[in-house]
CSV table of C-alpha atoms and ligand atoms in Angstrom, one decimal:
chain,number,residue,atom,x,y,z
T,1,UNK,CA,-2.8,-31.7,5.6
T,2,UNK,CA,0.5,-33.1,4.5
T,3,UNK,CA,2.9,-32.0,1.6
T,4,UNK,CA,6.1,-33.1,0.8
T,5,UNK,CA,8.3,-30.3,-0.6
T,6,UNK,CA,10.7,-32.1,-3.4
T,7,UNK,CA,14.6,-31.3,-4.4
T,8,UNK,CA,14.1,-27.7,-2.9
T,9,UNK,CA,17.8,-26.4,-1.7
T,10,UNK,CA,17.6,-24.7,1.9
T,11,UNK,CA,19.1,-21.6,2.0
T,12,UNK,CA,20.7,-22.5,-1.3
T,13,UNK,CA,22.6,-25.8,-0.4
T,14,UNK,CA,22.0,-29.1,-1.8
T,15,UNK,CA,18.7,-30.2,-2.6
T,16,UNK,CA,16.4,-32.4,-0.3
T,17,UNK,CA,12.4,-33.1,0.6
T,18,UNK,CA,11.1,-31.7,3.1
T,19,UNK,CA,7.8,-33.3,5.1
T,20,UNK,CA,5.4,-30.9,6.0
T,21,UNK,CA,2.7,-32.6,8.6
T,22,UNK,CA,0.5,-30.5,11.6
T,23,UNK,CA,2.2,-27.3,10.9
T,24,UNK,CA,5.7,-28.6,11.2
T,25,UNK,CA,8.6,-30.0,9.8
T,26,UNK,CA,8.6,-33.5,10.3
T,27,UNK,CA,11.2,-34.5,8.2
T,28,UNK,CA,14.1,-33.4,5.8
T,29,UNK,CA,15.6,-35.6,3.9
T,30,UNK,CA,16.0,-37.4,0.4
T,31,UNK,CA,13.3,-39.7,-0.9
T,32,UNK,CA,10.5,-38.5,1.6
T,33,UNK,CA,7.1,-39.8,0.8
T,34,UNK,CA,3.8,-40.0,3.1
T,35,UNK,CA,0.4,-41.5,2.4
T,36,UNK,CA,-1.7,-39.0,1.0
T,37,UNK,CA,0.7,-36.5,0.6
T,38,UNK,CA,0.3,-33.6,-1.7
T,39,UNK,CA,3.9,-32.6,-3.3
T,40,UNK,CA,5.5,-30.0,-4.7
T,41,UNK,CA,8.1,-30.1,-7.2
T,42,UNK,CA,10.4,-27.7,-5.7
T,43,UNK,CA,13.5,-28.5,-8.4
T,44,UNK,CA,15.9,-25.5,-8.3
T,45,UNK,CA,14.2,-23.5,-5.9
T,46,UNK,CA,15.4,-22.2,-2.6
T,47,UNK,CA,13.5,-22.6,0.3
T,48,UNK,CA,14.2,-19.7,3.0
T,49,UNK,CA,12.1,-19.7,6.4
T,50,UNK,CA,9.0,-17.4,5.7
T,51,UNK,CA,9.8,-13.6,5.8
T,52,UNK,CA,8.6,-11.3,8.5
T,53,UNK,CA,7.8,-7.9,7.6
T,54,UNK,CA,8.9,-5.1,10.8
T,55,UNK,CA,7.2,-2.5,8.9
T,56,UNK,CA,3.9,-2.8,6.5
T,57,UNK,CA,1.0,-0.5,6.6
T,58,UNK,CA,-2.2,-2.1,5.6
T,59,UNK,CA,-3.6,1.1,6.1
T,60,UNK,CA,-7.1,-0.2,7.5
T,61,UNK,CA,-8.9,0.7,9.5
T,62,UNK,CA,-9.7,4.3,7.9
T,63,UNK,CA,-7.8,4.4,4.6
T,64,UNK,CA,-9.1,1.1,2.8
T,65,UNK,CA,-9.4,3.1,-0.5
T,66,UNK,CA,-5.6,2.5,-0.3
T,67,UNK,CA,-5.3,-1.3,0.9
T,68,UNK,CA,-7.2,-3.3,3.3
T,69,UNK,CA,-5.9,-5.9,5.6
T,70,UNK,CA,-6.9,-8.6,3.4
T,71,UNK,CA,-5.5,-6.8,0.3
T,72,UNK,CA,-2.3,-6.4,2.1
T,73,UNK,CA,-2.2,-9.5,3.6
T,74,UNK,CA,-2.5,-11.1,0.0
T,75,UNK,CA,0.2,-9.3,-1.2
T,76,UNK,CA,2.2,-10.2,1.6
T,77,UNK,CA,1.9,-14.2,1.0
T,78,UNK,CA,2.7,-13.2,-2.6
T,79,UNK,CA,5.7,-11.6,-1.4
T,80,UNK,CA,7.1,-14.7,0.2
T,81,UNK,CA,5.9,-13.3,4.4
T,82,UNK,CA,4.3,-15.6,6.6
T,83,UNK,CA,3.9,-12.3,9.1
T,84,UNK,CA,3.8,-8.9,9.2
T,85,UNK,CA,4.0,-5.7,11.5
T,86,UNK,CA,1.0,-3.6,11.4
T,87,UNK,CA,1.7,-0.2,11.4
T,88,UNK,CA,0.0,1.9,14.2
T,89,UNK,CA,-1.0,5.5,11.6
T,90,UNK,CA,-4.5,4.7,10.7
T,91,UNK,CA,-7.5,5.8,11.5
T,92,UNK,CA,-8.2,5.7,14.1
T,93,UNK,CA,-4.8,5.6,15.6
T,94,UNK,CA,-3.8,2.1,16.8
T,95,UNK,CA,-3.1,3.6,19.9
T,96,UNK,CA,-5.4,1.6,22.2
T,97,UNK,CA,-6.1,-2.2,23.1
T,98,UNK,CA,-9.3,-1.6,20.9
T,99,UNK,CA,-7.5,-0.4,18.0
T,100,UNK,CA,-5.1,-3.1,17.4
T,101,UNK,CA,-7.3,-6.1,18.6
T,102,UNK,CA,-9.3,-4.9,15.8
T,103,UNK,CA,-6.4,-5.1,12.9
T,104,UNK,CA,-5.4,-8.3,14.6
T,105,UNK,CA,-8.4,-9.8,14.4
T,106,UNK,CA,-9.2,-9.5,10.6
T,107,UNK,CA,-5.3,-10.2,10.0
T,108,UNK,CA,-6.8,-13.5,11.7
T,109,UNK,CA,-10.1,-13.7,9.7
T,110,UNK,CA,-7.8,-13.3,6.4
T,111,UNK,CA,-5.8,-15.9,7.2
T,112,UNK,CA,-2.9,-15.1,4.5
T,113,UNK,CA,0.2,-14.3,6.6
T,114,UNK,CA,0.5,-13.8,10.7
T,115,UNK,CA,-0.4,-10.0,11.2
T,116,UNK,CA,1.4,-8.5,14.2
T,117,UNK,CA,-0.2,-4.7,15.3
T,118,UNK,CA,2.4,-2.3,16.6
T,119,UNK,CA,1.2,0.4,19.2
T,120,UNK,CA,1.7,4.1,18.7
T,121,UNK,CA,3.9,5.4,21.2
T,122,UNK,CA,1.8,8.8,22.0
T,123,UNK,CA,-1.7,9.2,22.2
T,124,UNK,CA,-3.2,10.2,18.5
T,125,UNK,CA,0.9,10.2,17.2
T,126,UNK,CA,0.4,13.7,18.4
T,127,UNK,CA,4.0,13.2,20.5
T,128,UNK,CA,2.3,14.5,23.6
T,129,UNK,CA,1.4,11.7,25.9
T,130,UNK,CA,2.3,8.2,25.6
T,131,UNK,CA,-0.4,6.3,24.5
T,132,UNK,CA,-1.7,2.9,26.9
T,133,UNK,CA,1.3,1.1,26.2
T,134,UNK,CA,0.9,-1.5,29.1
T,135,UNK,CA,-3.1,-2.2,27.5
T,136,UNK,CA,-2.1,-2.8,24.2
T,137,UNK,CA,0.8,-4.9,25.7
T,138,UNK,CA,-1.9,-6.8,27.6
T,139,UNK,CA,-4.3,-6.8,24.8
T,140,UNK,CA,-5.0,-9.8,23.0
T,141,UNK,CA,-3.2,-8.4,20.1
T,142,UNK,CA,-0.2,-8.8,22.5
T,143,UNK,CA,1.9,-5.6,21.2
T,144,UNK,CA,5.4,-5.2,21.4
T,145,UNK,CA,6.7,-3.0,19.2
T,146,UNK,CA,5.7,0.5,19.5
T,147,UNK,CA,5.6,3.1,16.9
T,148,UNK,CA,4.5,6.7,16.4
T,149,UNK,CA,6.0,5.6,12.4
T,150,UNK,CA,4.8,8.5,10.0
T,151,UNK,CA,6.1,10.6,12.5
T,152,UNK,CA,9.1,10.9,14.8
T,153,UNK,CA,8.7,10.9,18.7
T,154,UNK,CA,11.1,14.6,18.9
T,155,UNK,CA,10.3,15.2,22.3
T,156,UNK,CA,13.5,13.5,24.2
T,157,UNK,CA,11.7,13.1,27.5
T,158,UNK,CA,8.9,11.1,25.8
T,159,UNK,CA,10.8,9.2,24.4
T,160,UNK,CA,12.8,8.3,27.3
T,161,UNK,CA,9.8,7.7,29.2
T,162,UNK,CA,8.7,5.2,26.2
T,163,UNK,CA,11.5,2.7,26.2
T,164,UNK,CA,11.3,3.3,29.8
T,165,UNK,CA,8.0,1.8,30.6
T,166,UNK,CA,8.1,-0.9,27.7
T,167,UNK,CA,11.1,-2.7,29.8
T,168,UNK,CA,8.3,-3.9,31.5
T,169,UNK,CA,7.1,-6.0,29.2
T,170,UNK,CA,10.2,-7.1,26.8
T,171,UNK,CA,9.0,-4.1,24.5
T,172,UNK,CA,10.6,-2.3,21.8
T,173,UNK,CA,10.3,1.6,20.1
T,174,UNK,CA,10.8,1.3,16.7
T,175,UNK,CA,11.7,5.0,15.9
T,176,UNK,CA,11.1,7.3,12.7
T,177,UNK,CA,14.3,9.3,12.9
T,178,UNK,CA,13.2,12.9,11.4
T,179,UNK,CA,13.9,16.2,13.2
T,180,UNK,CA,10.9,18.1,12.5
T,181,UNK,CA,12.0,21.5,12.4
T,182,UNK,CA,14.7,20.2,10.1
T,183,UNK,CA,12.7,18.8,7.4
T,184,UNK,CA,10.2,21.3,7.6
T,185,UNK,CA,8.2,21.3,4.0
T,186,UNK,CA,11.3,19.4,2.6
T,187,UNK,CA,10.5,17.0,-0.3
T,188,UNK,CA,13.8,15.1,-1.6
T,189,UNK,CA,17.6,15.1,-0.5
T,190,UNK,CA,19.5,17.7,0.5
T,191,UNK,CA,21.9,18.6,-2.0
T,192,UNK,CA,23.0,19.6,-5.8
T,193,UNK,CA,20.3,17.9,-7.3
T,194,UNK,CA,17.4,19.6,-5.1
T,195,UNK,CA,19.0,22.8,-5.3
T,196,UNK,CA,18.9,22.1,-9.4
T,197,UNK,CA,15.3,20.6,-9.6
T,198,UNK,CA,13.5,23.3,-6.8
T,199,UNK,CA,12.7,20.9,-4.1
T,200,UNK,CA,13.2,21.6,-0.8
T,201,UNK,CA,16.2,19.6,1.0
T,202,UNK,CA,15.9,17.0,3.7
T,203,UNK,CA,19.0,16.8,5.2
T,204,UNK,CA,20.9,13.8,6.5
T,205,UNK,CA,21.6,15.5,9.4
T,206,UNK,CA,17.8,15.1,10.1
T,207,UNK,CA,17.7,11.7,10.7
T,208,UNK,CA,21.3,11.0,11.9
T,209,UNK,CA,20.5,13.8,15.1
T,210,UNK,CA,17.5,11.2,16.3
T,211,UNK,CA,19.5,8.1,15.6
T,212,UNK,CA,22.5,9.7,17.4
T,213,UNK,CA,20.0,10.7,20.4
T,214,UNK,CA,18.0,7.8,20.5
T,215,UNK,CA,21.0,5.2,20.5
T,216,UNK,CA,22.5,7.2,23.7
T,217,UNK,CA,19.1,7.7,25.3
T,218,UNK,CA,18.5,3.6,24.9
T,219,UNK,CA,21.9,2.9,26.3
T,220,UNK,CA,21.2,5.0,29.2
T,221,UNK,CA,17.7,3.6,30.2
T,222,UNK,CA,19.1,0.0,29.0
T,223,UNK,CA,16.2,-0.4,26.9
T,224,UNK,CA,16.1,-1.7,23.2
T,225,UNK,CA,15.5,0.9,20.8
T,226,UNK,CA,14.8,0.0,16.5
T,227,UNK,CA,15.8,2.5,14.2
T,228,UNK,CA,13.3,2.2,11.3
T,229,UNK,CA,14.2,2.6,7.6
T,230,UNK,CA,18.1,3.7,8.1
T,231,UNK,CA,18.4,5.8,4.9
T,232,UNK,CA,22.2,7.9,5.3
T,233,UNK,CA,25.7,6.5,5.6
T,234,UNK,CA,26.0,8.9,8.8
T,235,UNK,CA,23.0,7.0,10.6
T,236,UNK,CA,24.9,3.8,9.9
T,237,UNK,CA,28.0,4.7,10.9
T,238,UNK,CA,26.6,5.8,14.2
T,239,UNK,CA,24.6,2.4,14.7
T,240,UNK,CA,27.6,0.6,13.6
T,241,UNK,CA,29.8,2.2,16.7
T,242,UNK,CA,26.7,2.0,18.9
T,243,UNK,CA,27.2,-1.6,18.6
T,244,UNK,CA,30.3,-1.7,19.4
T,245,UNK,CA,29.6,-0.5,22.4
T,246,UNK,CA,27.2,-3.1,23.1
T,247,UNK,CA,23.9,-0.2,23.4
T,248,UNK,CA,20.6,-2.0,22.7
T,249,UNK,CA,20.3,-1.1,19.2
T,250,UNK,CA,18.5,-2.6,16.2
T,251,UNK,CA,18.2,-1.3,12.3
T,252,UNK,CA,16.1,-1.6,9.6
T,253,UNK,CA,17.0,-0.9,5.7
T,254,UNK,CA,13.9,-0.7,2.9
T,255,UNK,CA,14.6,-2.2,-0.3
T,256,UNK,CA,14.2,0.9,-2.4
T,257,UNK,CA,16.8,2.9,-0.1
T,258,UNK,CA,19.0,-0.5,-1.3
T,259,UNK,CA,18.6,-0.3,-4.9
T,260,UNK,CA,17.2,3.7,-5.8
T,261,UNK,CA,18.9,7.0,-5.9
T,262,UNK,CA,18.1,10.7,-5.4
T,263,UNK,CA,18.1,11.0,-9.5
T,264,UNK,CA,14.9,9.7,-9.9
T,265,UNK,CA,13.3,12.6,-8.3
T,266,UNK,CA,14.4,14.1,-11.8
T,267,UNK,CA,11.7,12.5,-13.4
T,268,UNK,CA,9.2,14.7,-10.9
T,269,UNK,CA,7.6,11.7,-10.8
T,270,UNK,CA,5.6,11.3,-7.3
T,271,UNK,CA,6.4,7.6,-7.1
T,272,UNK,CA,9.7,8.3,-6.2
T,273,UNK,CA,8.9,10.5,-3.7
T,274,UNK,CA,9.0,9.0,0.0
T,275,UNK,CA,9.9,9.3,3.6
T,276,UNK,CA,12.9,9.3,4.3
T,277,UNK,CA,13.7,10.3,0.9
T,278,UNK,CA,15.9,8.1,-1.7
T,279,UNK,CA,19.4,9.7,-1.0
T,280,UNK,CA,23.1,9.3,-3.0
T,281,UNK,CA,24.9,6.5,-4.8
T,282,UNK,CA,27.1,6.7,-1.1
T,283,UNK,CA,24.5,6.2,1.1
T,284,UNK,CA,22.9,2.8,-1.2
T,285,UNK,CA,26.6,1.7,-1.0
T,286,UNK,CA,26.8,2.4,2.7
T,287,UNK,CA,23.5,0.9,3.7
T,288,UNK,CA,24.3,-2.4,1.5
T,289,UNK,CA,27.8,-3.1,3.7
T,290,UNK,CA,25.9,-2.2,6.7
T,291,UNK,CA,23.2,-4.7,5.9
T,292,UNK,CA,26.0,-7.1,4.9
T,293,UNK,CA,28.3,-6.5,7.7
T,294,UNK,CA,24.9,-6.9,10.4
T,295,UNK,CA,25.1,-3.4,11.8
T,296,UNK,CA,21.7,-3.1,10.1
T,297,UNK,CA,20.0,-5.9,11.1
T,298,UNK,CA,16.6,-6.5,9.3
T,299,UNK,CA,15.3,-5.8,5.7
T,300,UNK,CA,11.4,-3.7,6.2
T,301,UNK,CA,9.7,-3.3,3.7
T,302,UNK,CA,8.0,-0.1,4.5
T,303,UNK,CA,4.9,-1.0,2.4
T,304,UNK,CA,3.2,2.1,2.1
T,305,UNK,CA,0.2,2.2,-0.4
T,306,UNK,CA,-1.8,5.2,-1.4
T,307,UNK,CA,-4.6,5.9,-3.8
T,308,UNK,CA,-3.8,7.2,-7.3
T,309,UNK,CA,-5.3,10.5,-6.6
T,310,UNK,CA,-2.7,11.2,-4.0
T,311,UNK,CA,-0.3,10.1,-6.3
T,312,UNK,CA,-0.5,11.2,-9.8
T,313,UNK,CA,-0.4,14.8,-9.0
T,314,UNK,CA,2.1,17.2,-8.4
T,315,UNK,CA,5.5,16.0,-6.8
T,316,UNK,CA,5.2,18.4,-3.8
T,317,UNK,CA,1.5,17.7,-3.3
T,318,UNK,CA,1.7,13.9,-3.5
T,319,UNK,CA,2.4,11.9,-0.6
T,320,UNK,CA,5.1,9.9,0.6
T,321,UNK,CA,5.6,6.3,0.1
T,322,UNK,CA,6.4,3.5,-1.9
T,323,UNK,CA,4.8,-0.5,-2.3
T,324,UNK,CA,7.1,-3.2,-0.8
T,325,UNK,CA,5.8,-6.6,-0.1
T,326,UNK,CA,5.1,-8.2,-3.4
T,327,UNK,CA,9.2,-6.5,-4.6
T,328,UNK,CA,11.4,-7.0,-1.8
T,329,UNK,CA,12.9,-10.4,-2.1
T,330,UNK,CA,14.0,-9.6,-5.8
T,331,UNK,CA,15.2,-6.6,-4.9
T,332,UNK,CA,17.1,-8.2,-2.0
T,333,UNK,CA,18.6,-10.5,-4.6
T,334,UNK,CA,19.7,-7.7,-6.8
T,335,UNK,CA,21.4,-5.6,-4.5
T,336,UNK,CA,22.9,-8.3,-2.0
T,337,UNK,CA,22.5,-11.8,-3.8
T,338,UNK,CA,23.3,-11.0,-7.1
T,339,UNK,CA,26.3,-8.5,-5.9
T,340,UNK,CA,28.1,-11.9,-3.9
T,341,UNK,CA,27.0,-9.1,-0.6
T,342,UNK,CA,24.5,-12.3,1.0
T,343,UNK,CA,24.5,-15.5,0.4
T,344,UNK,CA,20.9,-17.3,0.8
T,345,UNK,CA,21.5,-18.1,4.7
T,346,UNK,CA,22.6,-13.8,5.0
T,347,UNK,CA,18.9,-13.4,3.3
T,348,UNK,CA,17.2,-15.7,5.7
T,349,UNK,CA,18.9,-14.1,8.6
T,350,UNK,CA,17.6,-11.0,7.9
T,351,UNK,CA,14.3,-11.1,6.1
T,352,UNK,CA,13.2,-13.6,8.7
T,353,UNK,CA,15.1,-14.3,12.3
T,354,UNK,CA,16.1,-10.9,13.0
T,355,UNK,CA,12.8,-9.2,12.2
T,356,UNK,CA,10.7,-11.9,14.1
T,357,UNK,CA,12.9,-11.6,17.0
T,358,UNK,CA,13.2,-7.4,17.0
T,359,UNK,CA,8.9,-8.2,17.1
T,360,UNK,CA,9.2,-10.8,19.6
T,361,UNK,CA,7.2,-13.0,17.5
T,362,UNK,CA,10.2,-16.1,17.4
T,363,UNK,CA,8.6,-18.0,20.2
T,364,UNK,CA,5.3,-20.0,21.6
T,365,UNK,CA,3.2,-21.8,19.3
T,366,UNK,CA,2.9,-19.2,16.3
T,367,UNK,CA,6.3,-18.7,16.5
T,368,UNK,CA,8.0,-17.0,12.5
T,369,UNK,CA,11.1,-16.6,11.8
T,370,UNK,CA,12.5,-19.9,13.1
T,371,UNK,CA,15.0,-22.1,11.0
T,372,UNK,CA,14.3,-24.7,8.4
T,373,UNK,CA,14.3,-27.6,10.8
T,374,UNK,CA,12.8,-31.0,12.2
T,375,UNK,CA,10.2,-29.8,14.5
T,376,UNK,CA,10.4,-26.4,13.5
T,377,UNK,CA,6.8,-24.5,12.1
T,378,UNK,CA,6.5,-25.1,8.5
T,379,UNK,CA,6.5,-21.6,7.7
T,380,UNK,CA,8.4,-21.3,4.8
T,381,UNK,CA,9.1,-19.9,1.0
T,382,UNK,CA,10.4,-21.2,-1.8
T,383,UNK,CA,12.0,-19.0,-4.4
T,384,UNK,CA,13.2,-19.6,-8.0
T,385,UNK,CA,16.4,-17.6,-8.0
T,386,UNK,CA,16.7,-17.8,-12.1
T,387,UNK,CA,13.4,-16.3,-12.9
T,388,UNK,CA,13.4,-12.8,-14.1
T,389,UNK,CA,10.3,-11.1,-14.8
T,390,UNK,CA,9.4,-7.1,-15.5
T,391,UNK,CA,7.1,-5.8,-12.9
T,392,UNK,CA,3.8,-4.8,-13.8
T,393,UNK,CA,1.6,-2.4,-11.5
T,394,UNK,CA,-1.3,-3.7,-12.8
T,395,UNK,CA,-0.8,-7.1,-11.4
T,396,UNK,CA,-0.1,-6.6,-7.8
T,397,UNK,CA,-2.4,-7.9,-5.4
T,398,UNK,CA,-2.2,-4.8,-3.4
T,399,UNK,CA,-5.3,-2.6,-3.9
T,400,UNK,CA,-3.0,0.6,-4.6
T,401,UNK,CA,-0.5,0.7,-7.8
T,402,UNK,CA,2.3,3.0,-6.3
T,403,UNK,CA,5.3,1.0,-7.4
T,404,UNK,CA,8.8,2.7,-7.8
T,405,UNK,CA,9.3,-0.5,-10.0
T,406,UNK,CA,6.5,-0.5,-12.4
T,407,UNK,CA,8.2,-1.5,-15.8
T,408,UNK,CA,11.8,-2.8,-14.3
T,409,UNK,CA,13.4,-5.8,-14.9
T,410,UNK,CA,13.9,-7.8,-11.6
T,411,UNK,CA,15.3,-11.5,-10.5
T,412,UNK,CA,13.7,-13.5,-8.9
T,413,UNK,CA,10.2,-15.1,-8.6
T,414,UNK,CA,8.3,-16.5,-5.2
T,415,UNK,CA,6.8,-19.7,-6.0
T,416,UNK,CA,5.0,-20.9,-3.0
T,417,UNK,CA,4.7,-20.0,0.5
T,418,UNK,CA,3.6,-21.9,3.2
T,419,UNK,CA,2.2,-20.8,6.7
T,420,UNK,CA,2.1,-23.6,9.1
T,421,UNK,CA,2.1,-26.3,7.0
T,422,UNK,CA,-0.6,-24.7,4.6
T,423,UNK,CA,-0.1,-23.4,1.3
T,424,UNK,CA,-0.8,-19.6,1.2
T,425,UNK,CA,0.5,-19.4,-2.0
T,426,UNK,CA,1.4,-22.2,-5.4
T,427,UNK,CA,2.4,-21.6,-8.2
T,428,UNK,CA,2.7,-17.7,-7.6
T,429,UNK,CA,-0.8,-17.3,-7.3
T,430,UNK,CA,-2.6,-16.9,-4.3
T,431,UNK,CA,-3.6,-20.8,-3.3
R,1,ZN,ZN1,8.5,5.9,8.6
């Protein structure tokens, strides 16, 4: 299969072709042409390596009411991913080899995007005995990134003892940084607003007291520790001076915790409701420099689908969570692009490298996240930077409709994304 991608502008520069032939880049250049070659008129788009997702949950097996891997998957490609990082609350727990050989293995069958497992850290997330790290590790699903996500490992001796044995291997703990007692029962932000509307607080001391822990306990073992969807100005300050004192540290920021605010908790409406919650016009200003800056150094999408029924229903009985994947590169060019925060190489650096090398996935023959370059995987998505479209729930490929976005106005529009050399998606539709 060969294609020649024409006039497309990497990372935003000027345009060029670009020959894609056995899964690679074999060529960039102007006036490219191959017998045979199929071709894409790629005039004014950018072309960005493909994105790698640190944090999706495709919620099978157990919960396929809410998405499957396939569903997921699609969404993903849609989304402008060539991978994604499985996350380990499903049910069963993904907290054996079995587990996440399985979800590897249809993320194989489906074909759409590369799907990475992560391994819970303790047995059943229950935060009382590690889980088989070193079996997952050895799996074939080769795990690396380890995370009880859903839930925070509290207990500081487990935790210790997890980034301890996952040295081992090159492993990382990707922690959800929420003191439990803290945020017992809470529901939205701590503050005026809560206090106004009836919902219980979650304060940002609850998330900045783990972070603050976590970043000391990492430098002390000397073991790499990923602090999952960063949400408070506090937690980035902290991250920002634990890298400047060189502790193995790595961030994440969502897209909604980017663009939304507390007041949309106003509305009672349960789509807005999600863990950790949407906090203050500060904090969005905070995480955006931080993610600018590179003390955060990944955009996740924290994907997190659920069923209507545990959705439209009562803000304190719905569950947490938000949709991601098919949103997160407009919403990245809203808040960063748009704003003159990121340029198109900023985006590529963190939607793509740094999450596929905090997953240890930027190497071997499947390697993502990899620049836009002769010899280099033809993983890669191009984006049409001057489209603007309103979303519309009803036409995601994901099989849940929990959108915070449903009905807003956003840039941007993925055109076609290519895994290895193969079209996953044209045209914006599924290929
Ligand atoms: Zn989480």
């Amino acid at each position: 299969m060969t294609w020649v991608v024409r006039g497309a502008r990497l990372l935003g520069a000027e345009p060029t072709d670009l020959l894609l032939r056995d899964g690679r880049v074999q060529e960039i250049g102007t006036g490219l042409d191959a017998a045979g070659a199929q071709v894409v008129d790629a005039d004014g788009l950018v072309a960005l390596p493909g994105l790698v997702d640190l944090h999706t949950h495709l919620r099978e097996p157990g919960r396929e009411d809410a998405e499957t891997v396939e569903t997921g998957t699609r969404a993903a490609a849609l989304g402008g991913f060539t991978a994604v990082h499985a996350m380990a609350n499903t049910e069963p727990v993904a907290d054996t080899a079995g587990v996440v050989e399985q979800v590897w293995r249809l993320g194989r069958e489906a074909g759409h995007v590369d799907v990475r497992p992560v391994g819970a850290v303790t047995a059943g997330l229950r935060g009382e005995r590690l889980a088989e790290l070193g079996a997952m590790a050895d799996s074939a699903a080769q795990v690396r990134v380890f995370s009880d996500d859903g839930r925070c490992v509290a207990d500081a001796m487990l935790m210790r003892r997890a980034l301890e044995y996952v040295k081992a291997f090159n492993g990382v703990i990707a922690q959800h940084a929420q003191d439990p007692r803290l945020t017992e029962d809470a529901q939205m932000n701590e503050g005026e607003l809560a206090g106004r509307l009836g919902l219980r607080g979650w304060p940002s001391v609850a998330e900045e007291a783990i972070v603050a822990r976590d970043v000391l306990l990492a430098a002390h073992v000397r073991s790499h520790v990923h602090v999952c969807h960063v949400s408070t100005q506090g937690s980035v300050e902290i991250i920002r001076v634990a890298k400047q004192r060189g502790f193995p540290v790595t961030a994440e920021v969502t897209p909604h915790h980017l663009l939304l605010t507390e007041d949309l908790a106003a509305s009672y409406d349960p789509r807005f409701k999600v863990n950790p919650p949407l906090r203050t016009a500060d904090d969005v200003a905070a995480l955006r420099e931080g993610l600018a800056d590179g003390t955060i150094d990944a955009v996740a999408t924290d994907h997190a689908p659920h069923p209507a029924e545990d959705k439209e229903c009562e803000w304190d009985a719905a569950a947490f969570g938000m949709l991601g994947l098919e949103t997160a590169l407009s919403v990245v060019q809203a808040t960063m692009v748009d704003t003159g925060l990121l340029d198109w190489a900023g985006v590529a650096e963190r939607l793509s490298a740094a999450p596929a090398r905090i997953g240890r996935c930027d190497t071997g023959d499947r390697a993502q996240g990899r620049p836009l370059a002769q010899g280099e995987p033809a993983n890669l998505v191009l984006v049409d930077p001057s489209a603007s479209g309103t979303v519309d729930a009803r036409e995601l490929a994901s099989l849940s409709r929990n959108t915070p976005y449903d009905g807003r106005a956003l840039p941007g529009r993925v055109v076609a994304t290519f895994l290895r050399g193969r079209p996953t998606v044209l045209d914006g539709k599924l290929a």
